[in-house]
């Protein structure tokens, strides 16, 4: 095996983004094609799926939104197809919306997510602006033993944003929180 390093650049629709340098991955041989890299990632997902089944846990994915019509449809579709239909990794896919003024809710629902407005969840406690409000209220709406959140303003979103976050929780029982 050979350890390779590469850089990445993820652009968000809001103009922000993430850049990484020196991301490391162990590969067989001296070089790796895109197809071989995809196979490595699939092997990791199969390993996580086996751990999930062995531990008997359920997983809820939550996508908090606020005016994300430009990206939410693709993200919900990819999460549903890749992590629910092709591989039954996710047991629940929830979009918790912060009263978007665009078509965010309709697009997410059309792609197969259950959609709720955070202002309508536990309304007796009031409703406040902000992502934190959506996150804590999503715990009331989900049923999974493990809950994973992913931003929805990412133009080049990948399912590993969900399963990569869950990996440490499934691999190492002593870990209780991953950010």
PDB file of C-alpha atoms in Angstrom:
ATOM      1  CA  UNK A   1       0.000   0.000   0.000  1.00  0.00           C
ATOM      2  CA  UNK A   2       1.024   3.563  -0.609  1.00  0.00           C
ATOM      3  CA  UNK A   3      -0.168   6.644   1.228  1.00  0.00           C
ATOM      4  CA  UNK A   4      -1.111   9.442  -1.144  1.00  0.00           C
ATOM      5  CA  UNK A   5      -1.894  13.033  -0.350  1.00  0.00           C
ATOM      6  CA  UNK A   6      -4.227  15.306  -2.249  1.00  0.00           C
ATOM      7  CA  UNK A   7      -5.926  18.647  -1.912  1.00  0.00           C
ATOM      8  CA  UNK A   8      -9.634  19.361  -2.194  1.00  0.00           C
ATOM      9  CA  UNK A   9     -11.826  22.383  -2.771  1.00  0.00           C
ATOM     10  CA  UNK A  10     -15.573  22.341  -2.000  1.00  0.00           C
ATOM     11  CA  UNK A  11     -17.657  25.320  -3.112  1.00  0.00           C
ATOM     12  CA  UNK A  12     -20.899  26.302  -1.349  1.00  0.00           C
ATOM     13  CA  UNK A  13     -23.738  28.031  -3.142  1.00  0.00           C
ATOM     14  CA  UNK A  14     -23.605  30.890  -0.641  1.00  0.00           C
ATOM     15  CA  UNK A  15     -20.146  31.811  -1.889  1.00  0.00           C
ATOM     16  CA  UNK A  16     -18.259  30.116   0.915  1.00  0.00           C
ATOM     17  CA  UNK A  17     -16.350  26.891   0.754  1.00  0.00           C
ATOM     18  CA  UNK A  18     -13.865  24.490   2.258  1.00  0.00           C
ATOM     19  CA  UNK A  19     -10.360  23.807   1.104  1.00  0.00           C
ATOM     20  CA  UNK A  20      -8.160  21.064   2.368  1.00  0.00           C
ATOM     21  CA  UNK A  21      -4.538  20.320   1.847  1.00  0.00           C
ATOM     22  CA  UNK A  22      -2.675  17.144   2.517  1.00  0.00           C
ATOM     23  CA  UNK A  23      -5.684  14.807   2.783  1.00  0.00           C
ATOM     24  CA  UNK A  24      -4.167  11.317   3.137  1.00  0.00           C
ATOM     25  CA  UNK A  25      -5.436   7.992   1.822  1.00  0.00           C
ATOM     26  CA  UNK A  26      -3.770   4.574   1.677  1.00  0.00           C
ATOM     27  CA  UNK A  27      -4.001   3.068  -1.811  1.00  0.00           C
ATOM     28  CA  UNK A  28      -2.746  -0.173  -3.332  1.00  0.00           C
ATOM     29  CA  UNK A  29       0.107   0.483  -5.766  1.00  0.00           C
ATOM     30  CA  UNK A  30       1.583   3.743  -7.001  1.00  0.00           C
ATOM     31  CA  UNK A  31      -1.455   5.401  -8.580  1.00  0.00           C
ATOM     32  CA  UNK A  32      -5.226   5.194  -8.410  1.00  0.00           C
ATOM     33  CA  UNK A  33      -7.903   5.857 -10.991  1.00  0.00           C
ATOM     34  CA  UNK A  34     -11.229   7.499 -10.215  1.00  0.00           C
ATOM     35  CA  UNK A  35     -12.929   4.096 -10.566  1.00  0.00           C
ATOM     36  CA  UNK A  36     -10.482   2.487  -8.129  1.00  0.00           C
ATOM     37  CA  UNK A  37     -10.998   5.332  -5.659  1.00  0.00           C
ATOM     38  CA  UNK A  38     -14.770   4.785  -5.925  1.00  0.00           C
ATOM     39  CA  UNK A  39     -14.220   1.080  -5.193  1.00  0.00           C
ATOM     40  CA  UNK A  40     -12.199   1.930  -2.078  1.00  0.00           C
ATOM     41  CA  UNK A  41     -14.955   4.224  -0.837  1.00  0.00           C
ATOM     42  CA  UNK A  42     -17.579   1.531  -1.560  1.00  0.00           C
ATOM     43  CA  UNK A  43     -15.526  -0.990   0.413  1.00  0.00           C
ATOM     44  CA  UNK A  44     -15.496   1.395   3.380  1.00  0.00           C
ATOM     45  CA  UNK A  45     -19.259   1.847   3.120  1.00  0.00           C
ATOM     46  CA  UNK A  46     -19.786  -1.938   3.041  1.00  0.00           C
ATOM     47  CA  UNK A  47     -17.655  -2.203   6.206  1.00  0.00           C
ATOM     48  CA  UNK A  48     -19.739   0.471   7.932  1.00  0.00           C
ATOM     49  CA  UNK A  49     -22.930  -1.273   6.800  1.00  0.00           C
ATOM     50  CA  UNK A  50     -21.713  -4.530   8.362  1.00  0.00           C
ATOM     51  CA  UNK A  51     -20.896  -2.727  11.633  1.00  0.00           C
ATOM     52  CA  UNK A  52     -24.319  -1.074  11.649  1.00  0.00           C
ATOM     53  CA  UNK A  53     -26.040  -4.446  11.210  1.00  0.00           C
ATOM     54  CA  UNK A  54     -23.802  -6.124  13.791  1.00  0.00           C
ATOM     55  CA  UNK A  55     -24.613  -3.435  16.377  1.00  0.00           C
ATOM     56  CA  UNK A  56     -28.311  -3.360  15.509  1.00  0.00           C
ATOM     57  CA  UNK A  57     -28.484   0.437  15.343  1.00  0.00           C
ATOM     58  CA  UNK A  58     -30.660   2.664  13.206  1.00  0.00           C
ATOM     59  CA  UNK A  59     -29.446   5.848  11.538  1.00  0.00           C
ATOM     60  CA  UNK A  60     -31.300   9.092  10.869  1.00  0.00           C
ATOM     61  CA  UNK A  61     -29.886  11.700   8.497  1.00  0.00           C
ATOM     62  CA  UNK A  62     -31.016  15.295   8.965  1.00  0.00           C
ATOM     63  CA  UNK A  63     -30.588  18.039   6.401  1.00  0.00           C
ATOM     64  CA  UNK A  64     -31.294  21.500   7.866  1.00  0.00           C
ATOM     65  CA  UNK A  65     -32.392  24.016   5.243  1.00  0.00           C
ATOM     66  CA  UNK A  66     -33.106  27.682   4.698  1.00  0.00           C
ATOM     67  CA  UNK A  67     -33.685  28.752   1.088  1.00  0.00           C
ATOM     68  CA  UNK A  68     -31.604  25.944  -0.409  1.00  0.00           C
ATOM     69  CA  UNK A  69     -33.646  25.313  -3.582  1.00  0.00           C
ATOM     70  CA  UNK A  70     -30.478  25.422  -5.689  1.00  0.00           C
ATOM     71  CA  UNK A  71     -28.918  22.385  -3.977  1.00  0.00           C
ATOM     72  CA  UNK A  72     -31.376  20.494  -1.774  1.00  0.00           C
ATOM     73  CA  UNK A  73     -32.976  18.377  -4.512  1.00  0.00           C
ATOM     74  CA  UNK A  74     -29.674  16.882  -5.636  1.00  0.00           C
ATOM     75  CA  UNK A  75     -28.520  16.293  -2.055  1.00  0.00           C
ATOM     76  CA  UNK A  76     -31.732  14.532  -1.019  1.00  0.00           C
ATOM     77  CA  UNK A  77     -31.729  12.448  -4.214  1.00  0.00           C
ATOM     78  CA  UNK A  78     -28.111  11.344  -3.753  1.00  0.00           C
ATOM     79  CA  UNK A  79     -28.591  10.537  -0.066  1.00  0.00           C
ATOM     80  CA  UNK A  80     -31.749   8.546  -0.803  1.00  0.00           C
ATOM     81  CA  UNK A  81     -30.385   6.656  -3.817  1.00  0.00           C
ATOM     82  CA  UNK A  82     -26.856   5.995  -2.545  1.00  0.00           C
ATOM     83  CA  UNK A  83     -27.525   5.437   1.161  1.00  0.00           C
ATOM     84  CA  UNK A  84     -31.073   4.084   1.272  1.00  0.00           C
ATOM     85  CA  UNK A  85     -31.776   2.336  -2.031  1.00  0.00           C
ATOM     86  CA  UNK A  86     -28.398   1.021  -3.224  1.00  0.00           C
ATOM     87  CA  UNK A  87     -27.197   0.319   0.317  1.00  0.00           C
ATOM     88  CA  UNK A  88     -29.645   0.376   3.255  1.00  0.00           C
ATOM     89  CA  UNK A  89     -27.354   2.491   5.422  1.00  0.00           C
ATOM     90  CA  UNK A  90     -29.796   5.261   6.362  1.00  0.00           C
ATOM     91  CA  UNK A  91     -33.102   4.371   7.959  1.00  0.00           C
ATOM     92  CA  UNK A  92     -34.556   7.871   7.899  1.00  0.00           C
ATOM     93  CA  UNK A  93     -34.005  11.014   5.843  1.00  0.00           C
ATOM     94  CA  UNK A  94     -35.395  14.240   7.304  1.00  0.00           C
ATOM     95  CA  UNK A  95     -35.246  17.786   6.007  1.00  0.00           C
ATOM     96  CA  UNK A  96     -35.906  20.293   8.776  1.00  0.00           C
ATOM     97  CA  UNK A  97     -36.634  23.624   7.190  1.00  0.00           C
ATOM     98  CA  UNK A  98     -36.350  27.082   8.733  1.00  0.00           C
ATOM     99  CA  UNK A  99     -39.337  28.556   6.871  1.00  0.00           C
ATOM    100  CA  UNK A 100     -37.685  28.860   3.464  1.00  0.00           C
ATOM    101  CA  UNK A 101     -39.226  31.382   1.113  1.00  0.00           C
ATOM    102  CA  UNK A 102     -38.240  29.453  -2.033  1.00  0.00           C
ATOM    103  CA  UNK A 103     -39.132  25.906  -3.215  1.00  0.00           C
ATOM    104  CA  UNK A 104     -36.777  24.141  -0.801  1.00  0.00           C
ATOM    105  CA  UNK A 105     -39.457  22.116   1.007  1.00  0.00           C
ATOM    106  CA  UNK A 106     -41.270  21.086  -2.170  1.00  0.00           C
ATOM    107  CA  UNK A 107     -38.052  19.999  -3.898  1.00  0.00           C
ATOM    108  CA  UNK A 108     -36.878  17.986  -0.887  1.00  0.00           C
ATOM    109  CA  UNK A 109     -40.234  16.263  -0.546  1.00  0.00           C
ATOM    110  CA  UNK A 110     -40.352  15.482  -4.280  1.00  0.00           C
ATOM    111  CA  UNK A 111     -36.972  13.749  -3.941  1.00  0.00           C
ATOM    112  CA  UNK A 112     -38.182  11.549  -1.092  1.00  0.00           C
ATOM    113  CA  UNK A 113     -37.328  13.281   2.159  1.00  0.00           C
ATOM    114  CA  UNK A 114     -39.741  13.743   5.010  1.00  0.00           C
ATOM    115  CA  UNK A 115     -39.945  17.491   5.489  1.00  0.00           C
ATOM    116  CA  UNK A 116     -40.896  19.433   8.608  1.00  0.00           C
ATOM    117  CA  UNK A 117     -40.715  23.112   9.491  1.00  0.00           C
ATOM    118  CA  UNK A 118     -38.774  23.683  12.665  1.00  0.00           C
ATOM    119  CA  UNK A 119     -41.230  26.448  13.646  1.00  0.00           C
ATOM    120  CA  UNK A 120     -43.961  23.786  13.899  1.00  0.00           C
ATOM    121  CA  UNK A 121     -41.927  21.321  15.982  1.00  0.00           C
ATOM    122  CA  UNK A 122     -42.488  21.624  19.741  1.00  0.00           C
ATOM    123  CA  UNK A 123     -44.247  24.931  19.113  1.00  0.00           C
ATOM    124  CA  UNK A 124     -45.125  25.239  22.812  1.00  0.00           C
ATOM    125  CA  UNK A 125     -41.453  26.114  23.429  1.00  0.00           C
ATOM    126  CA  UNK A 126     -41.494  28.883  20.852  1.00  0.00           C
ATOM    127  CA  UNK A 127     -39.613  29.236  17.622  1.00  0.00           C
ATOM    128  CA  UNK A 128     -36.392  31.121  17.156  1.00  0.00           C
ATOM    129  CA  UNK A 129     -34.217  31.854  14.145  1.00  0.00           C
ATOM    130  CA  UNK A 130     -31.016  29.983  13.601  1.00  0.00           C
ATOM    131  CA  UNK A 131     -29.555  26.648  12.694  1.00  0.00           C
ATOM    132  CA  UNK A 132     -29.201  25.570  16.324  1.00  0.00           C
ATOM    133  CA  UNK A 133     -32.976  25.712  16.680  1.00  0.00           C
ATOM    134  CA  UNK A 134     -33.395  23.401  13.704  1.00  0.00           C
ATOM    135  CA  UNK A 135     -30.757  20.983  14.959  1.00  0.00           C
ATOM    136  CA  UNK A 136     -32.147  20.443  18.454  1.00  0.00           C
ATOM    137  CA  UNK A 137     -35.717  20.203  17.190  1.00  0.00           C
ATOM    138  CA  UNK A 138     -34.645  17.615  14.627  1.00  0.00           C
ATOM    139  CA  UNK A 139     -33.808  15.271  17.509  1.00  0.00           C
ATOM    140  CA  UNK A 140     -37.483  15.297  18.466  1.00  0.00           C
ATOM    141  CA  UNK A 141     -38.488  14.425  14.900  1.00  0.00           C
ATOM    142  CA  UNK A 142     -36.035  11.584  14.322  1.00  0.00           C
ATOM    143  CA  UNK A 143     -36.070   8.040  15.602  1.00  0.00           C
ATOM    144  CA  UNK A 144     -32.556   6.768  14.858  1.00  0.00           C
ATOM    145  CA  UNK A 145     -30.105   5.507  17.441  1.00  0.00           C
ATOM    146  CA  UNK A 146     -27.512   7.631  15.633  1.00  0.00           C
ATOM    147  CA  UNK A 147     -28.246  11.023  14.071  1.00  0.00           C
ATOM    148  CA  UNK A 148     -26.071  12.682  11.459  1.00  0.00           C
ATOM    149  CA  UNK A 149     -26.467  16.193  10.058  1.00  0.00           C
ATOM    150  CA  UNK A 150     -25.153  17.645   6.827  1.00  0.00           C
ATOM    151  CA  UNK A 151     -25.244  21.141   5.416  1.00  0.00           C
ATOM    152  CA  UNK A 152     -27.356  21.641   2.324  1.00  0.00           C
ATOM    153  CA  UNK A 153     -25.701  24.660   0.725  1.00  0.00           C
ATOM    154  CA  UNK A 154     -22.959  22.518  -0.837  1.00  0.00           C
ATOM    155  CA  UNK A 155     -22.854  22.376  -4.626  1.00  0.00           C
ATOM    156  CA  UNK A 156     -20.607  19.287  -4.812  1.00  0.00           C
ATOM    157  CA  UNK A 157     -22.121  17.313  -1.945  1.00  0.00           C
ATOM    158  CA  UNK A 158     -21.111  13.654  -1.558  1.00  0.00           C
ATOM    159  CA  UNK A 159     -22.740  10.857   0.498  1.00  0.00           C
ATOM    160  CA  UNK A 160     -19.491  10.440   2.444  1.00  0.00           C
ATOM    161  CA  UNK A 161     -20.403  13.709   4.192  1.00  0.00           C
ATOM    162  CA  UNK A 162     -22.904  11.488   6.027  1.00  0.00           C
ATOM    163  CA  UNK A 163     -21.218   8.087   6.233  1.00  0.00           C
ATOM    164  CA  UNK A 164     -17.797   9.601   6.866  1.00  0.00           C
ATOM    165  CA  UNK A 165     -19.117  11.365   9.943  1.00  0.00           C
ATOM    166  CA  UNK A 166     -20.777   8.182  11.182  1.00  0.00           C
ATOM    167  CA  UNK A 167     -17.730   5.988  10.633  1.00  0.00           C
ATOM    168  CA  UNK A 168     -15.984   6.721  13.944  1.00  0.00           C
ATOM    169  CA  UNK A 169     -19.222   6.136  15.872  1.00  0.00           C
ATOM    170  CA  UNK A 170     -19.662   2.696  14.319  1.00  0.00           C
ATOM    171  CA  UNK A 171     -16.004   1.666  14.435  1.00  0.00           C
ATOM    172  CA  UNK A 172     -15.184   2.776  17.982  1.00  0.00           C
ATOM    173  CA  UNK A 173     -17.883   2.254  20.645  1.00  0.00           C
ATOM    174  CA  UNK A 174     -16.172   4.649  23.084  1.00  0.00           C
ATOM    175  CA  UNK A 175     -16.827   7.589  20.749  1.00  0.00           C
ATOM    176  CA  UNK A 176     -20.140   9.320  21.407  1.00  0.00           C
ATOM    177  CA  UNK A 177     -19.889  12.475  19.302  1.00  0.00           C
ATOM    178  CA  UNK A 178     -18.297  13.379  15.969  1.00  0.00           C
ATOM    179  CA  UNK A 179     -18.313  16.818  14.375  1.00  0.00           C
TER     180      UNK A 179
END
